[in-house]
Structure formats: C-alpha cells, structure tokens
PDB file of C-alpha atoms and ligand atoms in Angstrom:
ATOM      1  CA  MET A   1     -30.871  62.168 -97.306  1.00  0.00           C
ATOM      2  CA  THR A   2     -32.027  63.990-100.468  1.00  0.00           C
ATOM      3  CA  ASP A   3     -34.180  62.084-102.970  1.00  0.00           C
ATOM      4  CA  ASP A   4     -31.318  62.152-105.540  1.00  0.00           C
ATOM      5  CA  ARG A   5     -28.808  60.795-103.049  1.00  0.00           C
ATOM      6  CA  GLN A   6     -31.255  58.122-101.913  1.00  0.00           C
ATOM      7  CA  THR A   7     -31.875  57.063-105.533  1.00  0.00           C
ATOM      8  CA  ALA A   8     -28.102  56.833-106.175  1.00  0.00           C
ATOM      9  CA  HIS A   9     -27.648  54.713-103.052  1.00  0.00           C
ATOM     10  CA  ALA A  10     -30.537  52.396-103.915  1.00  0.00           C
ATOM     11  CA  ALA A  11     -29.189  52.048-107.481  1.00  0.00           C
ATOM     12  CA  SER A  12     -25.709  51.225-106.152  1.00  0.00           C
ATOM     13  CA  PHE A  13     -26.831  47.637-105.504  1.00  0.00           C
ATOM     14  CA  THR A  14     -26.627  46.956-109.236  1.00  0.00           C
ATOM     15  CA  HIS A  15     -22.828  46.834-108.863  1.00  0.00           C
ATOM     16  CA  ASN A  16     -21.017  44.318-106.705  1.00  0.00           C
ATOM     17  CA  ALA A  17     -23.994  41.959-106.468  1.00  0.00           C
ATOM     18  CA  ASP A  18     -21.638  38.951-106.330  1.00  0.00           C
ATOM     19  CA  GLU A  19     -19.795  40.447-103.323  1.00  0.00           C
ATOM     20  CA  TYR A  20     -23.156  41.149-101.704  1.00  0.00           C
ATOM     21  CA  ALA A  21     -24.206  37.521-102.163  1.00  0.00           C
ATOM     22  CA  ALA A  22     -20.888  36.259-100.796  1.00  0.00           C
ATOM     23  CA  VAL A  23     -20.499  38.236 -97.582  1.00  0.00           C
ATOM     24  CA  ARG A  24     -23.758  39.802 -96.362  1.00  0.00           C
ATOM     25  CA  PRO A  25     -25.374  37.877 -93.503  1.00  0.00           C
ATOM     26  CA  GLY A  26     -28.644  36.024 -93.913  1.00  0.00           C
ATOM     27  CA  TYR A  27     -31.434  35.951 -91.323  1.00  0.00           C
ATOM     28  CA  PRO A  28     -31.923  33.756 -88.225  1.00  0.00           C
ATOM     29  CA  GLU A  29     -34.568  31.010 -88.379  1.00  0.00           C
ATOM     30  CA  GLU A  30     -36.506  32.612 -85.513  1.00  0.00           C
ATOM     31  CA  ALA A  31     -36.936  35.743 -87.650  1.00  0.00           C
ATOM     32  CA  VAL A  32     -38.103  33.658 -90.607  1.00  0.00           C
ATOM     33  CA  ASP A  33     -40.706  32.018 -88.306  1.00  0.00           C
ATOM     34  CA  LEU A  34     -42.080  35.452 -87.446  1.00  0.00           C
ATOM     35  CA  LEU A  35     -42.293  36.498 -91.104  1.00  0.00           C
ATOM     36  CA  LEU A  36     -44.409  33.506 -92.140  1.00  0.00           C
ATOM     37  CA  PRO A  37     -47.901  33.366 -90.639  1.00  0.00           C
ATOM     38  CA  ASP A  38     -49.453  29.952 -89.994  1.00  0.00           C
ATOM     39  CA  GLY A  39     -50.884  28.498 -93.175  1.00  0.00           C
ATOM     40  CA  ALA A  40     -49.161  30.982 -95.518  1.00  0.00           C
ATOM     41  CA  ARG A  41     -48.879  29.563 -99.049  1.00  0.00           C
ATOM     42  CA  ASP A  42     -48.192  32.441-101.449  1.00  0.00           C
ATOM     43  CA  VAL A  43     -45.358  34.727-100.338  1.00  0.00           C
ATOM     44  CA  LEU A  44     -43.704  37.723-102.009  1.00  0.00           C
ATOM     45  CA  ASP A  45     -40.123  38.585-101.094  1.00  0.00           C
ATOM     46  CA  LEU A  46     -40.013  42.266-102.065  1.00  0.00           C
ATOM     47  CA  ALA A  47     -36.605  43.874-102.812  1.00  0.00           C
ATOM     48  CA  ALA A  48     -35.282  40.312-102.754  1.00  0.00           C
ATOM     49  CA  GLY A  49     -31.743  41.282-103.778  1.00  0.00           C
ATOM     50  CA  THR A  50     -29.549  38.236-104.345  1.00  0.00           C
ATOM     51  CA  GLY A  51     -32.054  36.018-102.498  1.00  0.00           C
ATOM     52  CA  LYS A  52     -30.669  35.902 -98.955  1.00  0.00           C
ATOM     53  CA  LEU A  53     -34.117  35.844 -97.363  1.00  0.00           C
ATOM     54  CA  THR A  54     -35.816  34.281-100.416  1.00  0.00           C
ATOM     55  CA  GLN A  55     -33.700  31.173 -99.914  1.00  0.00           C
ATOM     56  CA  ALA A  56     -34.875  30.766 -96.303  1.00  0.00           C
ATOM     57  CA  LEU A  57     -38.519  31.191 -97.389  1.00  0.00           C
ATOM     58  CA  VAL A  58     -38.165  28.588-100.150  1.00  0.00           C
ATOM     59  CA  ALA A  59     -36.716  26.176 -97.582  1.00  0.00           C
ATOM     60  CA  ARG A  60     -40.017  26.450 -95.651  1.00  0.00           C
ATOM     61  CA  GLY A  61     -41.935  24.964 -98.588  1.00  0.00           C
ATOM     62  CA  VAL A  62     -44.089  28.000 -99.417  1.00  0.00           C
ATOM     63  CA  ARG A  63     -44.541  29.307-102.997  1.00  0.00           C
ATOM     64  CA  VAL A  64     -42.242  32.313-103.241  1.00  0.00           C
ATOM     65  CA  VAL A  65     -42.372  35.111-105.797  1.00  0.00           C
ATOM     66  CA  ALA A  66     -39.534  37.654-105.774  1.00  0.00           C
ATOM     67  CA  VAL A  67     -39.539  41.282-106.941  1.00  0.00           C
ATOM     68  CA  GLU A  68     -36.245  43.172-107.318  1.00  0.00           C
ATOM     69  CA  PRO A  69     -35.369  46.257-109.422  1.00  0.00           C
ATOM     70  CA  ALA A  70     -31.561  45.867-109.797  1.00  0.00           C
ATOM     71  CA  ASP A  71     -30.505  43.701-112.766  1.00  0.00           C
ATOM     72  CA  GLY A  72     -27.258  42.495-111.140  1.00  0.00           C
ATOM     73  CA  MET A  73     -29.057  41.409-107.964  1.00  0.00           C
ATOM     74  CA  ARG A  74     -31.765  39.605-109.960  1.00  0.00           C
ATOM     75  CA  GLU A  75     -29.139  37.685-111.943  1.00  0.00           C
ATOM     76  CA  GLN A  76     -27.631  36.322-108.719  1.00  0.00           C
ATOM     77  CA  LEU A  77     -31.088  35.465-107.408  1.00  0.00           C
ATOM     78  CA  VAL A  78     -32.081  33.530-110.540  1.00  0.00           C
ATOM     79  CA  ALA A  79     -28.775  31.617-110.473  1.00  0.00           C
ATOM     80  CA  LEU A  80     -29.259  30.728-106.773  1.00  0.00           C
ATOM     81  CA  LEU A  81     -32.964  29.886-106.929  1.00  0.00           C
ATOM     82  CA  PRO A  82     -33.999  28.920-110.478  1.00  0.00           C
ATOM     83  CA  GLN A  83     -37.322  27.567-109.171  1.00  0.00           C
ATOM     84  CA  VAL A  84     -38.487  31.004-107.939  1.00  0.00           C
ATOM     85  CA  GLU A  85     -40.664  33.287-110.085  1.00  0.00           C
ATOM     86  CA  VAL A  86     -38.663  36.530-110.283  1.00  0.00           C
ATOM     87  CA  HIS A  87     -39.969  39.894-111.534  1.00  0.00           C
ATOM     88  CA  ALA A  88     -38.258  43.205-112.224  1.00  0.00           C
ATOM     89  CA  GLY A  89     -40.178  45.815-110.254  1.00  0.00           C
ATOM     90  CA  THR A  90     -40.292  48.153-107.323  1.00  0.00           C
ATOM     91  CA  ALA A  91     -42.143  48.391-104.028  1.00  0.00           C
ATOM     92  CA  GLU A  92     -44.000  51.434-105.332  1.00  0.00           C
ATOM     93  CA  ALA A  93     -45.333  49.540-108.384  1.00  0.00           C
ATOM     94  CA  ILE A  94     -45.467  45.814-107.550  1.00  0.00           C
ATOM     95  CA  PRO A  95     -46.054  43.844-110.768  1.00  0.00           C
ATOM     96  CA  LEU A  96     -48.535  41.393-109.183  1.00  0.00           C
ATOM     97  CA  PRO A  97     -52.355  41.172-109.018  1.00  0.00           C
ATOM     98  CA  ASP A  98     -54.577  42.492-106.210  1.00  0.00           C
ATOM     99  CA  ALA A  99     -55.201  40.231-103.183  1.00  0.00           C
ATOM    100  CA  SER A 100     -52.929  37.455-104.492  1.00  0.00           C
ATOM    101  CA  LEU A 101     -50.595  36.861-101.499  1.00  0.00           C
ATOM    102  CA  ASP A 102     -50.683  35.597 -97.901  1.00  0.00           C
ATOM    103  CA  ALA A 103     -47.461  37.327 -96.857  1.00  0.00           C
ATOM    104  CA  VAL A 104     -45.019  39.961 -98.100  1.00  0.00           C
ATOM    105  CA  THR A 105     -41.481  40.087 -96.704  1.00  0.00           C
ATOM    106  CA  VAL A 106     -38.995  42.957 -96.971  1.00  0.00           C
ATOM    107  CA  ALA A 107     -35.443  42.356 -95.730  1.00  0.00           C
ATOM    108  CA  GLN A 108     -32.986  45.182 -95.267  1.00  0.00           C
ATOM    109  CA  ALA A 109     -34.808  47.376 -97.779  1.00  0.00           C
ATOM    110  CA  TRP A 110     -37.902  49.138 -96.386  1.00  0.00           C
ATOM    111  CA  HIS A 111     -35.839  52.315 -95.769  1.00  0.00           C
ATOM    112  CA  TRP A 112     -35.212  52.622 -99.529  1.00  0.00           C
ATOM    113  CA  PHE A 113     -38.915  52.832-100.358  1.00  0.00           C
ATOM    114  CA  ASP A 114     -41.326  55.731-100.750  1.00  0.00           C
ATOM    115  CA  GLU A 115     -43.123  54.521 -97.625  1.00  0.00           C
ATOM    116  CA  PRO A 116     -46.758  55.602 -98.243  1.00  0.00           C
ATOM    117  CA  ALA A 117     -46.633  54.312-101.845  1.00  0.00           C
ATOM    118  CA  ALA A 118     -45.017  51.020-100.801  1.00  0.00           C
ATOM    119  CA  ALA A 119     -47.483  50.480 -97.921  1.00  0.00           C
ATOM    120  CA  ALA A 120     -50.407  51.070-100.315  1.00  0.00           C
ATOM    121  CA  GLU A 121     -48.954  48.629-102.867  1.00  0.00           C
ATOM    122  CA  VAL A 122     -48.291  45.938-100.264  1.00  0.00           C
ATOM    123  CA  ALA A 123     -51.859  46.374 -98.964  1.00  0.00           C
ATOM    124  CA  ARG A 124     -53.154  45.985-102.535  1.00  0.00           C
ATOM    125  CA  VAL A 125     -51.356  42.688-103.249  1.00  0.00           C
ATOM    126  CA  LEU A 126     -52.088  41.102 -99.847  1.00  0.00           C
ATOM    127  CA  ARG A 127     -55.246  39.132 -99.172  1.00  0.00           C
ATOM    128  CA  PRO A 128     -57.289  40.448 -96.202  1.00  0.00           C
ATOM    129  CA  GLY A 129     -55.639  39.081 -93.034  1.00  0.00           C
ATOM    130  CA  GLY A 130     -52.317  38.605 -94.873  1.00  0.00           C
ATOM    131  CA  THR A 131     -49.115  39.819 -93.247  1.00  0.00           C
ATOM    132  CA  LEU A 132     -46.294  42.208 -94.001  1.00  0.00           C
ATOM    133  CA  GLY A 133     -42.951  41.358 -92.379  1.00  0.00           C
ATOM    134  CA  ILE A 134     -40.036  43.799 -92.402  1.00  0.00           C
ATOM    135  CA  VAL A 135     -36.553  42.944 -91.082  1.00  0.00           C
ATOM    136  CA  TRP A 136     -33.257  44.666 -90.516  1.00  0.00           C
ATOM    137  CA  ASN A 137     -30.000  43.203 -89.227  1.00  0.00           C
ATOM    138  CA  ASP A 138     -28.349  45.722 -86.880  1.00  0.00           C
ATOM    139  CA  ARG A 139     -24.744  45.095 -85.780  1.00  0.00           C
ATOM    140  CA  ASP A 140     -24.483  45.166 -81.988  1.00  0.00           C
ATOM    141  CA  GLU A 141     -22.231  48.200 -81.614  1.00  0.00           C
ATOM    142  CA  ASP A 142     -22.049  47.918 -77.797  1.00  0.00           C
ATOM    143  CA  VAL A 143     -19.352  45.294 -78.379  1.00  0.00           C
ATOM    144  CA  PRO A 144     -16.139  47.401 -78.468  1.00  0.00           C
ATOM    145  CA  TRP A 145     -14.641  46.171 -81.776  1.00  0.00           C
ATOM    146  CA  VAL A 146     -18.051  46.318 -83.476  1.00  0.00           C
ATOM    147  CA  GLY A 147     -18.459  49.884 -82.182  1.00  0.00           C
ATOM    148  CA  ALA A 148     -15.064  50.832 -83.657  1.00  0.00           C
ATOM    149  CA  TYR A 149     -15.966  49.144 -86.993  1.00  0.00           C
ATOM    150  CA  GLY A 150     -19.321  50.955 -87.061  1.00  0.00           C
ATOM    151  CA  ALA A 151     -17.687  54.295 -86.172  1.00  0.00           C
ATOM    152  CA  LEU A 152     -15.409  54.013 -89.210  1.00  0.00           C
ATOM    153  CA  LEU A 153     -18.390  53.378 -91.480  1.00  0.00           C
ATOM    154  CA  HIS A 154     -20.542  56.101 -89.883  1.00  0.00           C
ATOM    155  CA  GLU A 155     -17.717  58.598 -90.527  1.00  0.00           C
ATOM    156  CA  VAL A 156     -18.290  58.065 -94.234  1.00  0.00           C
ATOM    157  CA  ALA A 157     -21.997  57.381 -94.208  1.00  0.00           C
ATOM    158  CA  GLY A 158     -23.328  59.742 -91.576  1.00  0.00           C
ATOM    159  CA  PRO A 159     -26.098  58.354 -89.391  1.00  0.00           C
ATOM    160  CA  GLN A 160     -27.304  54.979 -90.597  1.00  0.00           C
ATOM    161  CA  LEU A 161     -30.540  55.240 -92.508  1.00  0.00           C
ATOM    162  CA  ALA A 162     -31.818  51.749 -91.737  1.00  0.00           C
ATOM    163  CA  ARG A 163     -31.004  51.829 -88.029  1.00  0.00           C
ATOM    164  CA  GLY A 164     -33.286  54.766 -87.299  1.00  0.00           C
ATOM    165  CA  THR A 165     -36.133  53.543 -89.485  1.00  0.00           C
ATOM    166  CA  HIS A 166     -39.371  52.275 -87.972  1.00  0.00           C
ATOM    167  CA  PRO A 167     -42.120  51.507 -90.451  1.00  0.00           C
ATOM    168  CA  THR A 168     -45.243  53.679 -90.548  1.00  0.00           C
ATOM    169  CA  LEU A 169     -47.778  51.622 -92.417  1.00  0.00           C
ATOM    170  CA  GLY A 170     -51.060  53.545 -92.369  1.00  0.00           C
ATOM    171  CA  ASP A 171     -54.652  52.472 -91.816  1.00  0.00           C
ATOM    172  CA  ALA A 172     -54.650  49.389 -94.044  1.00  0.00           C
ATOM    173  CA  PHE A 173     -52.536  47.543 -91.437  1.00  0.00           C
ATOM    174  CA  THR A 174     -53.144  46.527 -87.839  1.00  0.00           C
ATOM    175  CA  ASP A 175     -51.404  44.506 -85.082  1.00  0.00           C
ATOM    176  CA  VAL A 176     -47.986  46.054 -85.751  1.00  0.00           C
ATOM    177  CA  LEU A 177     -45.435  44.231 -83.575  1.00  0.00           C
ATOM    178  CA  ARG A 178     -41.668  44.489 -83.174  1.00  0.00           C
ATOM    179  CA  THR A 179     -39.574  41.503 -82.072  1.00  0.00           C
ATOM    180  CA  ASP A 180     -35.780  41.547 -81.643  1.00  0.00           C
ATOM    181  CA  VAL A 181     -33.759  38.395 -82.337  1.00  0.00           C
ATOM    182  CA  ARG A 182     -30.114  38.291 -81.224  1.00  0.00           C
ATOM    183  CA  TRP A 183     -27.662  36.069 -83.104  1.00  0.00           C
ATOM    184  CA  GLU A 184     -24.111  35.890 -84.429  1.00  0.00           C
ATOM    185  CA  HIS A 185     -22.621  35.462 -87.877  1.00  0.00           C
ATOM    186  CA  ALA A 186     -19.119  33.960 -88.046  1.00  0.00           C
ATOM    187  CA  VAL A 187     -16.879  35.420 -90.751  1.00  0.00           C
ATOM    188  CA  SER A 188     -13.167  35.856 -91.487  1.00  0.00           C
ATOM    189  CA  PRO A 189     -11.513  39.249 -90.795  1.00  0.00           C
ATOM    190  CA  GLU A 190     -11.104  39.764 -94.564  1.00  0.00           C
ATOM    191  CA  ASP A 191     -14.867  39.198 -94.970  1.00  0.00           C
ATOM    192  CA  LEU A 192     -15.387  42.111 -92.564  1.00  0.00           C
ATOM    193  CA  VAL A 193     -13.482  44.284 -95.042  1.00  0.00           C
ATOM    194  CA  ARG A 194     -15.531  42.922 -97.956  1.00  0.00           C
ATOM    195  CA  LEU A 195     -18.737  43.427 -95.944  1.00  0.00           C
ATOM    196  CA  ALA A 196     -17.901  47.134 -95.489  1.00  0.00           C
ATOM    197  CA  GLY A 197     -17.428  47.318 -99.277  1.00  0.00           C
ATOM    198  CA  THR A 198     -21.022  46.125 -99.898  1.00  0.00           C
ATOM    199  CA  ARG A 199     -22.630  49.012 -97.969  1.00  0.00           C
ATOM    200  CA  SER A 200     -24.445  51.414-100.287  1.00  0.00           C
ATOM    201  CA  TYR A 201     -22.472  54.407 -98.960  1.00  0.00           C
ATOM    202  CA  ALA A 202     -19.164  52.657 -99.766  1.00  0.00           C
ATOM    203  CA  LEU A 203     -20.427  51.703-103.228  1.00  0.00           C
ATOM    204  CA  VAL A 204     -21.145  55.331-104.187  1.00  0.00           C
ATOM    205  CA  LEU A 205     -17.712  56.672-103.054  1.00  0.00           C
ATOM    206  CA  PRO A 206     -15.061  57.658-105.638  1.00  0.00           C
ATOM    207  CA  ALA A 207     -12.632  54.724-106.132  1.00  0.00           C
ATOM    208  CA  ASP A 208      -9.737  56.293-104.159  1.00  0.00           C
ATOM    209  CA  GLU A 209     -11.929  57.176-101.159  1.00  0.00           C
ATOM    210  CA  ARG A 210     -13.476  53.722-101.222  1.00  0.00           C
ATOM    211  CA  ALA A 211     -10.029  52.083-101.255  1.00  0.00           C
ATOM    212  CA  ALA A 212      -8.886  54.338 -98.380  1.00  0.00           C
ATOM    213  CA  LEU A 213     -11.970  53.428 -96.318  1.00  0.00           C
ATOM    214  CA  LEU A 214     -11.479  49.703 -96.888  1.00  0.00           C
ATOM    215  CA  GLU A 215      -7.786  49.996 -95.947  1.00  0.00           C
ATOM    216  CA  ARG A 216      -8.743  51.656 -92.656  1.00  0.00           C
ATOM    217  CA  VAL A 217     -11.260  48.866 -92.026  1.00  0.00           C
ATOM    218  CA  ARG A 218      -8.555  46.266 -92.817  1.00  0.00           C
ATOM    219  CA  THR A 219      -6.175  47.907 -90.333  1.00  0.00           C
ATOM    220  CA  LEU A 220      -8.880  47.875 -87.668  1.00  0.00           C
ATOM    221  CA  VAL A 221      -9.860  44.235 -88.102  1.00  0.00           C
ATOM    222  CA  THR A 222      -6.242  43.030 -88.146  1.00  0.00           C
ATOM    223  CA  THR A 223      -4.977  45.114 -85.209  1.00  0.00           C
ATOM    224  CA  HIS A 224      -7.898  45.548 -82.781  1.00  0.00           C
ATOM    225  CA  PRO A 225      -6.922  43.691 -79.562  1.00  0.00           C
ATOM    226  CA  ASP A 226     -10.122  41.613 -79.639  1.00  0.00           C
ATOM    227  CA  LEU A 227      -9.526  40.470 -83.231  1.00  0.00           C
ATOM    228  CA  VAL A 228      -5.775  40.223 -83.721  1.00  0.00           C
ATOM    229  CA  GLY A 229      -4.671  36.778 -84.942  1.00  0.00           C
ATOM    230  CA  ARG A 230      -8.249  35.477 -85.230  1.00  0.00           C
ATOM    231  CA  GLU A 231      -9.245  33.329 -88.214  1.00  0.00           C
ATOM    232  CA  ARG A 232     -12.985  33.615 -87.553  1.00  0.00           C
ATOM    233  CA  VAL A 233     -14.907  36.399 -85.870  1.00  0.00           C
ATOM    234  CA  ALA A 234     -18.489  36.213 -84.576  1.00  0.00           C
ATOM    235  CA  VAL A 235     -20.327  39.383 -85.609  1.00  0.00           C
ATOM    236  CA  PRO A 236     -23.168  39.994 -83.132  1.00  0.00           C
ATOM    237  CA  TYR A 237     -26.467  41.147 -84.660  1.00  0.00           C
ATOM    238  CA  THR A 238     -29.910  42.070 -83.444  1.00  0.00           C
ATOM    239  CA  THR A 239     -32.427  41.359 -86.161  1.00  0.00           C
ATOM    240  CA  ARG A 240     -35.399  43.722 -85.797  1.00  0.00           C
ATOM    241  CA  VAL A 241     -38.549  42.043 -87.085  1.00  0.00           C
ATOM    242  CA  TYR A 242     -41.706  44.104 -87.641  1.00  0.00           C
ATOM    243  CA  THR A 243     -44.911  42.286 -88.475  1.00  0.00           C
ATOM    244  CA  ALA A 244     -48.307  43.735 -89.353  1.00  0.00           C
ATOM    245  CA  ARG A 245     -51.622  42.346 -90.551  1.00  0.00           C
ATOM    246  CA  ARG A 246     -53.638  43.591 -93.525  1.00  0.00           C
ATOM    247  CA  ARG A 247     -57.135  44.542 -92.302  1.00  0.00           C
TER     248      ARG A 247
HETATM  249  C1  SAM B   1     -29.640  45.847 -98.808  1.00  0.00           C
HETATM  250  S1  SAM B   1     -30.394  45.091-100.198  1.00  0.00           S
HETATM  251  C2  SAM B   1     -31.371  43.791 -99.464  1.00  0.00           C
HETATM  252  C3  SAM B   1     -31.596  42.645-100.389  1.00  0.00           C
HETATM  253  C4  SAM B   1     -32.232  41.400 -99.781  1.00  0.00           C
HETATM  254  N1  SAM B   1     -33.586  41.641 -99.351  1.00  0.00           N
HETATM  255  C5  SAM B   1     -31.396  40.879 -98.637  1.00  0.00           C
HETATM  256  O1  SAM B   1     -31.930  40.703 -97.543  1.00  0.00           O
HETATM  257  O2  SAM B   1     -30.209  40.622 -98.827  1.00  0.00           O
HETATM  258  C6  SAM B   1     -31.600  46.292-100.630  1.00  0.00           C
HETATM  259  C7  SAM B   1     -32.358  45.915-101.905  1.00  0.00           C
HETATM  260  O3  SAM B   1     -33.431  46.845-102.092  1.00  0.00           O
HETATM  261  C8  SAM B   1     -33.578  47.043-103.486  1.00  0.00           C
HETATM  262  N2  SAM B   1     -34.359  48.276-103.665  1.00  0.00           N
HETATM  263  C9  SAM B   1     -33.928  49.551-103.543  1.00  0.00           C
HETATM  264  N3  SAM B   1     -34.946  50.399-103.800  1.00  0.00           N
HETATM  265  C10 SAM B   1     -36.048  49.648-104.058  1.00  0.00           C
HETATM  266  C11 SAM B   1     -37.417  49.929-104.381  1.00  0.00           C
HETATM  267  N4  SAM B   1     -37.873  51.179-104.450  1.00  0.00           N
HETATM  268  N5  SAM B   1     -38.264  48.885-104.599  1.00  0.00           N
HETATM  269  C12 SAM B   1     -37.828  47.621-104.493  1.00  0.00           C
HETATM  270  N6  SAM B   1     -36.546  47.281-104.198  1.00  0.00           N
HETATM  271  C13 SAM B   1     -35.668  48.278-103.981  1.00  0.00           C
HETATM  272  C14 SAM B   1     -32.138  47.107-103.977  1.00  0.00           C
HETATM  273  O4  SAM B   1     -32.050  46.910-105.368  1.00  0.00           O
HETATM  274  C15 SAM B   1     -31.493  46.002-103.158  1.00  0.00           C
HETATM  275  O5  SAM B   1     -31.550  44.751-103.817  1.00  0.00           O
END
C-alpha cells in the first residue's frame, strides 16, 4: 500500500465511529491476560479507538491511559469510559513522559504505524522490563461461510494488511512471543453486513461502490446454506497476541 493510501485508510476511522463501537468484536479474556504482565499498574492503550480493549483493561483494575488520533473514535471512548485519561496523539509521537508505563497495548492497529518510529516511541515510554502487547483478531476463513465472506471483502481490499503483519520491534525489545487464542463472537446476520462496513477499505470506497459491496455481503449472509434462517451466527476468530519485553 502506498503511504498516501495508508494515510487515507488510517484516517477513515474518523467516520462511522459509532458503527465501529457497535459491531466490531472485542478481545477474549485469555488475550487480555497475556497483555498485562504480573504487577502492571500503569498501562497505555495505544490507538485505543472507541475503547474496545481499553474497557477490558479498565475492568482489570489497572490505571489506563489511552492515546488515539481520530476525533470521532476518541469521542466514543470518552463517552464509554469517562474515568480514563485520553490523549490525542499518534504511535509515532506518544504524548507521554519517558519511562512512565508498565505496559503498552496495541489492538488491531500496529499495521497502521510507521513501525521503527512506533517501536522507538513505545520503548521510550515503557519502564525497563515493561511489556508491549500487540493483538489482531483474524476471522477463521477455513470455515466455508467465513471464507466466502472474506473473499468478498478481499476482492475490494486486496490482500489484508493486518493478516500478513508480524511486528519487527528492534533491539530495545526482547522475549518476543506469539500466542494464538481461538474464540467466537455471536452476532446477527445484519451485524455481519455492518461489520463489513466498518473495514477501512469499505470506508474509503465511493458511496455507490460501498453500497454495492454491502448488498453483496447481505446476499451472502442471508442465502449461504450455513447461515440461511439463522438469527445469531458465531463468527470464529483467532486472536494473535504478540508480547515483548523492554530491555
Ligand atoms: C481498527 S482500529 C482499532 C481500535 C481499537 N484499538 C480496537 O481494538 O477496537 C485502528 C485504530 O488505529 C488508529 N490509528 C491509525 N493510525 C494511527 C497512528 N499512526 N497512531 C495511533 N493510532 C493510529 C485509528 O484511528 C483507529 O482508531
């Protein structure tokens, strides 16, 4: 993806933040366990979006600070979690002091960052021995209907950016580990249509192409033999969790 296209996609999250909050999946508890090292007290949720992961961190009783560049996403986050300190900012210029955090989490967003700049900034704000945790939810496309749903989206989006991304963190980090957590998220068929509409590549389409894509998704989720007549559908995910320790 070119830098311009990547910037447009990243900026697309400003629109439709309420849809994002309503239909995107959260993260399984086992993944949250992995993101929080024992004894962690001060945690930054970077690229916090509408607060899907932030909420799970707050529930663990740690002090959470959130950084998010998109105004619309931040508004949702503040409304959901008024107790959280929220800053406008980016991964490449984190508006927090040096060595002030025990853990930094990044959910569904590391692929949007300028990786060397973000890794250097995360290393700067972490205390020595602090951890960086990066997660992505990948739909399990080996399940036939999920494969067909993904194929429709890939037609528009090309290869998925997040799916092929593995963090390269540089010398400031050690003990890089990947753990996969399998789980399911139950939604209605119409939510599957809305979910497709929250993908960055759908958000940047011209209105008529976006409507055509969502109509094709609606046809799929209402006529696929494994989904027809269903009120709820379990979407299978593998959540990829990467953890690393600041030297
Ligand atoms: C797919 S959303 C994930 C939001 C949230 N972490 C979640 O799990 O729902 C990606 C987020 O990354 C943010 N983002 C994009 N580029 C960024 C950057 N360079 N620095 C920080 N955040 C960025 C977007 O504004 C958006 O809120």
